[in-house]
CSV table of C-alpha atoms and ligand atoms in Angstrom, one decimal:
chain,number,residue,atom,x,y,z
A,1,MET,CA,0.0,0.0,0.0
A,2,ARG,CA,1.4,3.5,-1.0
A,3,ILE,CA,1.2,6.0,1.8
A,4,LEU,CA,1.8,9.7,1.2
A,5,ILE,CA,2.8,11.8,4.2
A,6,ILE,CA,2.4,15.5,3.9
A,7,GLY,CA,5.0,17.2,6.1
A,8,ALA,CA,8.6,16.5,6.8
A,9,GLY,CA,8.8,17.8,10.3
A,10,VAL,CA,9.4,15.6,13.3
A,11,ILE,CA,5.8,14.2,13.2
A,12,GLY,CA,5.8,13.4,9.5
A,13,LEU,CA,9.3,11.8,9.6
A,14,SER,CA,8.5,9.7,12.8
A,15,SER,CA,5.3,8.6,11.1
A,16,ALA,CA,7.3,7.6,8.0
A,17,TYR,CA,9.6,5.6,10.3
A,18,TYR,CA,6.9,3.5,11.9
A,19,LEU,CA,5.0,3.1,8.7
A,20,SER,CA,8.0,2.0,6.6
A,21,ARG,CA,8.9,-0.4,9.4
A,22,ALA,CA,5.4,-1.9,9.1
A,23,GLY,CA,6.1,-2.6,5.5
A,24,TYR,CA,4.2,0.2,3.7
A,25,ASP,CA,5.5,1.9,0.6
A,26,VAL,CA,6.0,5.5,2.0
A,27,THR,CA,6.6,8.8,0.3
A,28,VAL,CA,7.1,12.1,2.3
A,29,ALA,CA,6.2,15.4,0.6
A,30,ASP,CA,7.2,18.9,1.9
A,31,ARG,CA,7.1,22.3,0.4
A,32,HIS,CA,10.7,23.1,1.6
A,33,ALA,CA,14.0,21.9,0.1
A,34,GLU,CA,15.1,20.4,3.5
A,35,VAL,CA,13.4,18.4,6.2
A,36,ALA,CA,12.6,20.2,9.5
A,37,SER,CA,12.5,23.6,8.0
A,38,GLU,CA,9.5,24.8,10.0
A,39,THR,CA,8.6,24.3,13.7
A,40,SER,CA,10.9,21.2,14.1
A,41,PHE,CA,13.9,23.4,13.2
A,42,GLY,CA,14.8,25.3,16.4
A,43,ASN,CA,12.6,24.1,19.3
A,44,GLY,CA,13.5,24.0,23.0
A,45,GLY,CA,15.2,20.6,22.7
A,46,GLN,CA,13.4,19.1,25.7
A,47,LEU,CA,12.0,15.6,25.7
A,48,SER,CA,9.7,16.5,28.4
A,49,TYR,CA,8.0,13.2,29.2
A,50,SER,CA,6.8,14.1,32.7
A,51,TYR,CA,5.8,17.8,32.1
A,52,VAL,CA,2.9,17.6,29.7
A,53,ALA,CA,0.2,19.6,31.5
A,54,PRO,CA,-1.6,21.7,28.9
A,55,LEU,CA,-1.5,25.5,28.8
A,56,ALA,CA,-5.2,25.4,29.3
A,57,GLY,CA,-5.3,25.1,33.1
A,58,PRO,CA,-7.3,26.3,36.1
A,59,GLY,CA,-4.9,29.2,36.8
A,60,VAL,CA,-5.1,30.8,33.3
A,61,VAL,CA,-8.2,33.0,33.7
A,62,SER,CA,-6.7,35.0,36.6
A,63,LYS,CA,-3.5,35.6,34.5
A,64,LEU,CA,-5.4,36.8,31.5
A,65,PRO,CA,-5.3,40.6,32.4
A,66,ARG,CA,-1.5,40.5,32.7
A,67,TRP,CA,-1.1,38.6,29.4
A,68,LEU,CA,-3.3,41.1,27.7
A,69,THR,CA,-1.5,44.2,29.0
A,70,GLN,CA,2.1,43.5,29.8
A,71,ARG,CA,4.6,43.7,27.0
A,72,ASP,CA,7.2,41.3,28.4
A,73,SER,CA,4.7,38.6,29.7
A,74,PRO,CA,5.7,35.1,28.6
A,75,VAL,CA,2.3,34.7,27.0
A,76,ARG,CA,0.8,37.4,24.7
A,77,PHE,CA,-2.5,37.6,23.0
A,78,ARG,CA,-2.9,39.7,19.9
A,79,PRO,CA,-6.6,39.9,18.9
A,80,LYS,CA,-7.2,39.4,15.2
A,81,LEU,CA,-10.3,39.8,13.0
A,82,SER,CA,-10.4,36.0,12.7
A,83,VAL,CA,-13.2,33.7,13.4
A,84,GLU,CA,-10.6,30.9,13.7
A,85,GLN,CA,-8.7,32.7,16.4
A,86,TRP,CA,-11.8,33.6,18.5
A,87,ARG,CA,-13.3,30.2,18.2
A,88,TRP,CA,-10.0,28.6,19.3
A,89,CYS,CA,-9.8,31.1,22.3
A,90,PHE,CA,-13.3,30.2,23.3
A,91,GLU,CA,-12.5,26.5,23.2
A,92,PHE,CA,-9.3,27.1,25.1
A,93,LEU,CA,-11.0,29.0,27.9
A,94,SER,CA,-13.7,26.2,28.1
A,95,ALA,CA,-10.8,23.7,28.6
A,96,CYS,CA,-9.4,25.8,31.6
A,97,THR,CA,-11.0,23.7,34.3
A,98,ARG,CA,-9.2,21.6,36.8
A,99,ALA,CA,-11.1,18.4,35.8
A,100,ARG,CA,-10.4,18.9,32.1
A,101,SER,CA,-6.8,19.8,32.6
A,102,GLU,CA,-6.1,16.8,34.8
A,103,LEU,CA,-7.8,14.4,32.3
A,104,THR,CA,-5.7,15.9,29.5
A,105,THR,CA,-2.5,15.6,31.6
A,106,GLN,CA,-3.4,11.9,32.3
A,107,LYS,CA,-3.8,11.2,28.6
A,108,LEU,CA,-0.7,13.0,27.6
A,109,LEU,CA,1.4,11.3,30.2
A,110,SER,CA,0.3,7.9,28.8
A,111,LEU,CA,1.4,9.1,25.3
A,112,SER,CA,4.6,10.6,26.6
A,113,PHE,CA,5.7,7.5,28.5
A,114,LEU,CA,5.0,5.4,25.4
A,115,SER,CA,7.1,8.0,23.4
A,116,ARG,CA,10.0,7.8,25.9
A,117,THR,CA,10.1,4.0,25.6
A,118,LEU,CA,9.9,4.1,21.8
A,119,MET,CA,12.5,6.9,21.5
A,120,HIS,CA,15.0,4.8,23.6
A,121,GLU,CA,14.2,1.7,21.4
A,122,LEU,CA,14.6,3.8,18.3
A,123,ILE,CA,18.0,5.1,19.4
A,124,ALA,CA,19.1,1.5,20.1
A,125,ALA,CA,17.8,0.3,16.8
A,126,GLU,CA,19.4,3.0,14.7
A,127,PRO,CA,23.0,3.5,15.9
A,128,SER,CA,23.7,5.9,13.0
A,129,LEU,CA,21.5,8.6,14.6
A,130,ASP,CA,23.5,11.4,16.2
A,131,PHE,CA,21.4,14.2,17.5
A,132,ASP,CA,22.9,15.4,20.8
A,133,PHE,CA,20.7,13.1,22.7
A,134,VAL,CA,21.5,13.1,26.4
A,135,ARG,CA,19.6,11.6,29.4
A,136,SER,CA,20.1,14.9,31.1
A,137,GLY,CA,17.3,14.9,33.7
A,138,LYS,CA,15.4,18.1,34.3
A,139,LEU,CA,15.1,20.7,37.0
A,140,VAL,CA,12.0,22.9,37.1
A,141,LEU,CA,13.0,26.0,39.0
A,142,HIS,CA,10.7,28.1,41.3
A,143,ARG,CA,11.6,31.6,42.4
A,144,ASP,CA,8.9,32.1,45.1
A,145,ALA,CA,7.9,30.0,48.0
A,146,ASN,CA,4.2,29.8,47.1
A,147,ALA,CA,4.9,28.5,43.6
A,148,MET,CA,7.3,26.0,45.0
A,149,GLN,CA,4.7,24.8,47.5
A,150,SER,CA,2.1,24.4,44.7
A,151,ALA,CA,4.6,22.3,42.8
A,152,VAL,CA,5.3,20.1,45.8
A,153,ASP,CA,1.5,19.7,46.2
A,154,LEU,CA,1.3,18.6,42.6
A,155,LEU,CA,4.0,16.0,43.0
A,156,ALA,CA,1.6,13.6,44.8
A,157,PHE,CA,-0.8,13.8,41.8
A,158,GLN,CA,2.0,13.3,39.3
A,159,ARG,CA,3.3,10.3,41.3
A,160,THR,CA,-0.1,8.6,41.0
A,161,LEU,CA,0.3,8.9,37.2
A,162,GLY,CA,3.8,7.3,37.2
A,163,CYS,CA,6.1,10.3,37.4
A,164,GLU,CA,9.2,10.0,39.5
A,165,GLN,CA,10.1,13.4,40.8
A,166,GLN,CA,11.7,15.0,43.8
A,167,ALA,CA,11.4,18.4,45.5
A,168,LEU,CA,14.8,20.0,46.1
A,169,SER,CA,16.0,23.0,48.1
A,170,ALA,CA,17.9,25.8,46.2
A,171,ASP,CA,21.2,24.3,47.5
A,172,ALA,CA,20.3,20.9,46.3
A,173,CYS,CA,19.4,22.3,42.9
A,174,VAL,CA,22.9,23.8,42.7
A,175,GLU,CA,24.4,20.5,43.7
A,176,ILE,CA,22.7,18.8,40.8
A,177,GLU,CA,23.5,21.7,38.4
A,178,PRO,CA,26.5,23.7,39.5
A,179,ALA,CA,26.0,26.2,36.7
A,180,LEU,CA,23.0,27.5,38.8
A,181,ALA,CA,25.4,28.8,41.5
A,182,HIS,CA,24.8,32.4,40.5
A,183,ALA,CA,21.0,31.9,40.9
A,184,ARG,CA,21.0,30.3,44.3
A,185,SER,CA,20.1,33.4,46.2
A,186,PHE,CA,16.8,34.0,44.4
A,187,LEU,CA,15.6,30.4,44.0
A,188,ALA,CA,13.0,29.0,46.3
A,189,GLY,CA,13.7,25.4,45.1
A,190,GLY,CA,13.1,23.1,42.2
A,191,ILE,CA,11.5,19.8,41.1
A,192,HIS,CA,14.0,17.3,39.8
A,193,THR,CA,12.9,14.6,37.2
A,194,PRO,CA,15.9,12.4,36.5
A,195,SER,CA,14.1,10.5,33.6
A,196,GLU,CA,13.9,13.5,31.2
A,197,ASP,CA,16.1,13.8,28.1
A,198,THR,CA,17.4,16.6,25.8
A,199,ALA,CA,18.3,16.5,22.1
A,200,ASP,CA,18.4,18.5,18.9
A,201,CYS,CA,15.1,18.0,17.0
A,202,ARG,CA,16.4,19.2,13.7
A,203,ARG,CA,19.4,16.8,13.8
A,204,PHE,CA,17.0,14.0,14.8
A,205,CYS,CA,14.9,14.8,11.7
A,206,LYS,CA,18.0,14.9,9.5
A,207,GLY,CA,19.3,11.6,10.9
A,208,LEU,CA,15.9,10.0,10.5
A,209,GLU,CA,15.7,11.2,6.9
A,210,ALA,CA,19.0,9.4,6.1
A,211,VAL,CA,17.7,6.2,7.8
A,212,LEU,CA,14.4,6.4,5.8
A,213,ARG,CA,16.1,7.0,2.5
A,214,GLU,CA,18.3,4.0,3.0
A,215,ARG,CA,15.1,2.0,3.8
A,216,GLY,CA,13.6,3.1,0.5
A,217,VAL,CA,11.3,5.9,1.6
A,218,ARG,CA,10.9,8.5,-1.1
A,219,PHE,CA,11.2,12.2,-0.5
A,220,LEU,CA,9.4,14.8,-2.6
A,221,MET,CA,11.0,18.0,-1.5
A,222,ASN,CA,10.1,21.5,-2.8
A,223,THR,CA,6.7,20.0,-3.3
A,224,PRO,CA,3.9,22.2,-1.9
A,225,ILE,CA,0.5,20.5,-1.7
A,226,ASP,CA,-1.8,23.2,-3.1
A,227,GLY,CA,-4.9,21.5,-1.7
A,228,LEU,CA,-6.8,18.3,-0.8
A,229,LYS,CA,-9.7,17.4,-3.0
A,230,PHE,CA,-12.3,14.6,-3.0
A,231,GLY,CA,-12.0,12.7,-6.2
A,232,ALA,CA,-12.8,9.4,-7.8
A,233,LYS,CA,-10.4,7.5,-5.6
A,234,GLY,CA,-11.1,9.3,-2.3
A,235,VAL,CA,-9.1,12.3,-1.1
A,236,GLU,CA,-6.3,13.4,-3.4
A,237,ALA,CA,-3.3,15.6,-2.6
A,238,ILE,CA,-2.9,18.1,-5.5
A,239,CYS,CA,0.5,19.5,-6.5
A,240,ASP,CA,0.9,21.5,-9.7
A,241,GLY,CA,-2.7,20.7,-10.7
A,242,ALA,CA,-2.3,16.9,-10.5
A,243,PRO,CA,-2.9,14.4,-7.7
A,244,LEU,CA,0.1,12.7,-6.2
A,245,ALA,CA,0.0,8.9,-6.3
A,246,ALA,CA,-1.2,7.4,-3.0
A,247,ASP,CA,-3.6,4.8,-1.5
A,248,ARG,CA,-3.6,6.6,1.9
A,249,ILE,CA,-2.7,10.2,2.8
A,250,VAL,CA,-1.4,11.2,6.2
A,251,VAL,CA,-1.5,14.9,7.0
A,252,ALA,CA,1.4,15.9,9.3
A,253,SER,CA,1.6,19.5,8.2
A,254,GLY,CA,2.0,21.1,11.6
A,255,ALA,CA,0.6,24.6,12.1
A,256,GLY,CA,-0.8,24.6,8.5
A,257,ALA,CA,-3.1,21.7,9.0
A,258,ALA,CA,-6.4,23.6,9.6
A,259,GLN,CA,-6.1,25.5,6.4
A,260,LEU,CA,-5.2,22.3,4.4
A,261,LEU,CA,-8.2,20.4,5.8
A,262,LYS,CA,-10.8,23.1,5.7
A,263,PRO,CA,-11.9,22.7,2.0
A,264,LEU,CA,-12.8,19.0,2.8
A,265,GLY,CA,-15.1,20.2,5.5
A,266,ILE,CA,-12.8,18.9,8.2
A,267,ARG,CA,-12.4,21.4,11.1
A,268,VAL,CA,-9.3,20.7,13.3
A,269,ALA,CA,-9.0,23.4,16.0
A,270,ILE,CA,-5.3,24.0,15.5
A,271,TYR,CA,-4.1,27.5,15.9
A,272,PRO,CA,-0.4,28.7,15.7
A,273,ILE,CA,1.3,29.8,18.9
A,274,LYS,CA,4.5,31.6,18.0
A,275,GLY,CA,7.6,30.9,20.1
A,276,TYR,CA,11.2,32.1,20.0
A,277,SER,CA,14.5,30.5,20.6
A,278,LEU,CA,18.2,31.5,20.8
A,279,THR,CA,21.1,29.2,20.4
A,280,PHE,CA,24.4,30.1,22.1
A,281,ASP,CA,27.7,28.7,21.0
A,282,LEU,CA,29.6,27.7,24.2
A,283,GLN,CA,33.3,28.2,24.5
A,284,PRO,CA,35.0,25.6,26.7
A,285,HIS,CA,35.5,27.9,29.7
A,286,ILE,CA,31.9,29.0,29.9
A,287,THR,CA,29.7,28.0,32.8
A,288,ALA,CA,26.6,26.5,31.3
A,289,PRO,CA,24.1,23.9,32.4
A,290,HIS,CA,24.2,20.2,31.5
A,291,VAL,CA,20.8,19.4,33.1
A,292,SER,CA,17.7,20.5,31.2
A,293,ILE,CA,16.2,23.6,33.0
A,294,THR,CA,12.8,25.1,33.0
A,295,ASP,CA,12.3,28.5,34.7
A,296,PHE,CA,8.7,28.0,35.7
A,297,ALA,CA,7.7,31.6,36.3
A,298,ARG,CA,9.3,33.0,33.2
A,299,LYS,CA,8.3,29.9,31.1
A,300,VAL,CA,11.8,29.7,29.5
A,301,VAL,CA,13.5,26.4,28.9
A,302,TYR,CA,17.3,25.7,28.6
A,303,ALA,CA,18.7,22.6,26.9
A,304,ARG,CA,22.4,21.8,26.3
A,305,LEU,CA,22.9,20.5,22.8
A,306,GLY,CA,26.5,19.5,22.6
A,307,GLU,CA,28.6,22.7,22.7
A,308,ARG,CA,25.5,24.9,22.3
A,309,LEU,CA,22.8,26.0,24.7
A,310,ARG,CA,19.3,26.3,23.3
A,311,VAL,CA,17.0,28.8,25.1
A,312,GLY,CA,13.4,28.7,24.1
A,313,GLY,CA,10.1,30.2,25.3
A,314,ILE,CA,7.4,32.8,24.7
A,315,ALA,CA,3.9,32.1,23.5
A,316,ASP,CA,2.4,34.7,21.2
A,317,ILE,CA,-1.2,34.0,20.1
A,318,GLY,CA,-1.7,36.3,17.1
A,319,GLY,CA,-1.8,34.7,13.7
A,320,TYR,CA,0.5,32.8,11.3
A,321,SER,CA,3.3,35.4,10.8
A,322,LEU,CA,6.8,34.3,11.7
A,323,ASP,CA,8.0,37.9,12.0
A,324,ALA,CA,10.2,38.3,15.0
A,325,ASP,CA,9.7,41.0,17.6
A,326,PRO,CA,13.2,42.0,18.7
A,327,ALA,CA,11.8,42.7,22.2
A,328,ARG,CA,11.0,39.0,22.6
A,329,PHE,CA,14.6,38.0,21.8
A,330,ALA,CA,15.8,40.7,24.3
A,331,THR,CA,13.5,39.0,26.9
A,332,LEU,CA,15.1,35.6,26.3
A,333,ARG,CA,18.6,37.2,26.5
A,334,LYS,CA,17.7,39.0,29.8
A,335,GLU,CA,16.4,35.7,31.3
A,336,THR,CA,19.5,33.9,30.2
A,337,ALA,CA,21.7,36.6,31.8
A,338,THR,CA,19.8,36.2,35.1
A,339,LEU,CA,20.4,32.4,35.4
A,340,PHE,CA,23.6,31.9,33.4
A,341,PRO,CA,25.4,35.3,33.0
A,342,GLU,CA,28.4,33.8,31.2
A,343,VAL,CA,26.3,32.2,28.6
A,344,ALA,CA,24.4,35.4,27.8
A,345,GLN,CA,27.8,37.1,27.0
A,346,SER,CA,28.5,34.4,24.3
A,347,ALA,CA,27.6,34.8,20.7
A,348,ALA,CA,24.1,33.6,19.8
A,349,SER,CA,24.4,31.7,16.5
A,350,GLY,CA,20.7,31.4,15.9
A,351,GLU,CA,17.6,33.6,16.5
A,352,TRP,CA,14.6,31.7,15.5
A,353,THR,CA,10.8,31.8,15.6
A,354,GLY,CA,8.4,28.9,15.0
A,355,LEU,CA,4.7,28.2,15.2
A,356,ARG,CA,3.5,25.6,17.7
A,357,PRO,CA,0.5,23.7,16.1
A,358,ALA,CA,-1.7,24.0,19.2
A,359,THR,CA,-5.1,22.5,19.9
A,360,PRO,CA,-7.2,24.4,22.6
A,361,HIS,CA,-7.2,21.4,25.0
A,362,GLY,CA,-3.6,20.4,24.4
A,363,LEU,CA,-4.2,16.9,22.9
A,364,PRO,CA,-2.9,16.0,19.5
A,365,ILE,CA,-5.1,14.6,16.9
A,366,VAL,CA,-4.0,11.2,15.7
A,367,GLY,CA,-6.1,8.9,13.6
A,368,PRO,CA,-8.6,8.4,10.8
A,369,THR,CA,-11.1,10.9,9.4
A,370,ARG,CA,-14.5,10.4,7.8
A,371,TYR,CA,-12.7,9.9,4.5
A,372,PRO,CA,-11.4,6.3,4.6
A,373,ASN,CA,-8.1,7.1,2.9
A,374,LEU,CA,-7.2,10.3,4.9
A,375,TRP,CA,-5.4,10.1,8.3
A,376,LEU,CA,-4.2,12.8,10.6
A,377,ASN,CA,-1.1,13.2,12.9
A,378,VAL,CA,-1.3,16.9,13.9
A,379,GLY,CA,-1.8,19.4,16.7
A,380,HIS,CA,1.2,18.5,19.0
A,381,GLY,CA,1.5,22.1,20.3
A,382,ALA,CA,4.5,22.6,22.6
A,383,LEU,CA,5.3,18.9,22.8
A,384,GLY,CA,5.8,17.6,19.2
A,385,PHE,CA,9.4,16.4,19.8
A,386,THR,CA,8.4,14.7,23.0
A,387,LEU,CA,5.3,13.0,21.6
A,388,ALA,CA,6.5,12.2,18.1
A,389,THR,CA,7.4,8.5,18.5
A,390,GLY,CA,4.3,7.6,20.4
A,391,SER,CA,2.0,9.5,18.1
A,392,ALA,CA,3.6,7.9,15.0
A,393,ALA,CA,3.4,4.4,16.4
A,394,LEU,CA,-0.3,4.9,17.3
A,395,LEU,CA,-0.9,6.1,13.7
A,396,ALA,CA,0.9,3.1,12.3
A,397,ASP,CA,-1.1,0.8,14.5
A,398,GLY,CA,-4.3,2.5,13.5
A,399,LEU,CA,-3.5,2.2,9.8
A,400,ALA,CA,-2.7,-1.5,10.2
A,401,GLY,CA,-6.1,-1.9,11.8
A,402,SER,CA,-4.5,-3.3,15.0
A,403,ASN,CA,-5.8,-1.3,17.9
A,404,ASN,CA,-3.7,-3.2,20.3
A,405,ARG,CA,-2.6,0.0,22.1
A,406,GLU,CA,-5.5,0.9,24.3
A,407,LEU,CA,-4.3,4.4,24.1
A,408,SER,CA,-5.4,5.0,20.6
A,409,SER,CA,-8.9,5.9,21.4
A,410,ALA,CA,-7.9,8.9,23.5
A,411,PHE,CA,-6.4,10.7,20.5
A,412,VAL,CA,-8.9,9.9,17.8
A,413,LEU,CA,-11.3,12.7,17.3
A,414,SER,CA,-14.2,12.0,14.9
A,415,HIS,CA,-14.0,14.2,11.8
B,1,LIG,C1,9.9,28.0,20.7
B,1,LIG,C2,9.4,26.6,20.7
B,1,LIG,C3,10.0,25.7,21.6
B,1,LIG,C4,9.6,24.3,21.6
B,1,LIG,N1,10.1,23.5,22.5
B,1,LIG,C5,9.8,22.2,22.4
B,1,LIG,C6,10.4,21.3,23.3
B,1,LIG,O1,11.3,21.6,24.1
B,1,LIG,N2,10.0,20.0,23.3
B,1,LIG,C7,9.0,19.5,22.5
B,1,LIG,O2,8.7,18.4,22.5
B,1,LIG,N3,8.4,20.4,21.6
B,1,LIG,C8,8.8,21.7,21.6
B,1,LIG,N4,8.2,22.6,20.7
B,1,LIG,C9,7.1,22.1,19.8
B,1,LIG,C10,7.6,21.3,18.6
B,1,LIG,O3,8.7,22.0,18.0
B,1,LIG,C11,6.4,21.1,17.6
B,1,LIG,O4,5.3,20.5,18.3
B,1,LIG,C12,6.8,20.2,16.5
B,1,LIG,O5,8.0,20.6,15.9
B,1,LIG,C13,5.7,20.1,15.5
B,1,LIG,O6,6.2,19.2,14.5
B,1,LIG,P1,5.3,19.0,13.1
B,1,LIG,O7,6.0,18.0,12.3
B,1,LIG,O8,3.9,18.8,13.5
B,1,LIG,O9,5.4,20.4,12.4
B,1,LIG,P2,6.5,21.1,11.5
B,1,LIG,O10,7.9,20.8,12.0
B,1,LIG,O11,6.1,22.5,11.3
B,1,LIG,O12,6.4,20.3,10.2
B,1,LIG,C14,5.3,20.4,9.3
B,1,LIG,C15,5.8,20.3,7.9
B,1,LIG,O13,4.7,20.3,7.0
B,1,LIG,C16,5.1,21.1,5.9
B,1,LIG,N5,3.9,21.5,5.2
B,1,LIG,C17,2.9,22.2,5.8
B,1,LIG,N6,1.9,22.5,4.8
B,1,LIG,C18,2.4,21.9,3.7
B,1,LIG,C19,1.8,21.9,2.4
B,1,LIG,N7,0.7,22.4,2.1
B,1,LIG,N8,2.6,21.2,1.4
B,1,LIG,C20,3.8,20.7,1.7
B,1,LIG,N9,4.3,20.7,2.9
B,1,LIG,C21,3.6,21.3,3.9
B,1,LIG,C22,6.0,22.2,6.4
B,1,LIG,O14,6.8,22.7,5.4
B,1,LIG,C23,6.7,21.5,7.5
B,1,LIG,O15,8.0,21.1,7.1
B,1,LIG,C24,8.6,23.9,20.7
B,1,LIG,C25,8.0,24.8,19.7
B,1,LIG,C26,8.5,26.1,19.7
B,1,LIG,C27,7.9,27.1,18.7
């Protein structure tokens, strides 16, 4: 069976991996010349298996006034004359209840734990992959005592779901990550999760592309899919006015998925949330972290990628433009200088913006549509790298008709 995957980001490529392993004849099409040219290019580099709680949580409504007014707040909302945006926001606010958020967290943890197992298996099975993968562990830092106490309270809930985490004093955080010495005085403490990993998503994609090509997967690069159309043989992917050959089509087109699917009458509530990252080149004498770090209050993440430090964050809800606001990069630099002053003085080799393909509730959409030959693997928001292997394996199971992973049903929305 010939399967056409639209999108050569981390989700499309992971899908290609599990589908080709299952024996399908796979082709990946993308509008760019190279794989991972959009959101999978410069993300935060965290494989964040135990921190999957959705942005839509019970504390959000009280924070809205600040988000709407403060220029340097980590989340910013820019209202547009867009039905799509307002509908997404309404659904997002409806999902901001404790019950909804806990249920989503539970489902995402099942998918992230599956993804962790599969990522480790994949690395063992494909020794040629080299993508700065490190079992780094993660520290989530808290700067005030109240936030730290809330995090400690949450540990018990997280533990019931299988997360192994530990609350640490500021001194203990510095013991685990000596590069935090400068920050000791203003830290209230942190939560340590030893089982988290870090890696370079783009290098993962590049390595996977090489593995897939060797396995016979075809790549149609510089191939924009102009639209999806219902024709004699079901849904067809149109490029240059003609359909591409395929028995099944998998849409893995990231933030662009809603626009691609709309003409078929399929509404997926995926809206872009713009994020920013900086990549610092580290000289050997620079004091920089090895453990993956999340600064909880500032919503900034730090991941060591070989001799580079990736700093990512910011959530701007305001349309599909990738234009960068210099003030947002300045915020990331300022935050870096606060925690790791020596790093902030280094040259940043990369300033980057990307669009998180976010669903309002925070769950990806993985599975079939009402068109028998059209499948989806989209909407992974801020966790696409983390959830890529699990989502792709669920998709491959679904296409094979083997629903042996009880998880599948949680991520299949009817379309
Ligand atoms: C600042 C930031 C930090 C992040 N940090 C993390 C992190 O630490 N950990 C984590 O797990 N996740 C993180 N993410 C999220 C993660 O990067 C995304 O969820 C993931 O990259 C989405 O992958 P994707 O394959 O769905 O989309 P993409 O990587 O955008 O790939 C989609 C592909 O589809 C192609 N495409 C779209 N439409 C068409 C068309 N019509 N024709 C042909 N091709 C098409 C595009 O060219 C693109 O290559 C972060 C995101 C941002 C922005």
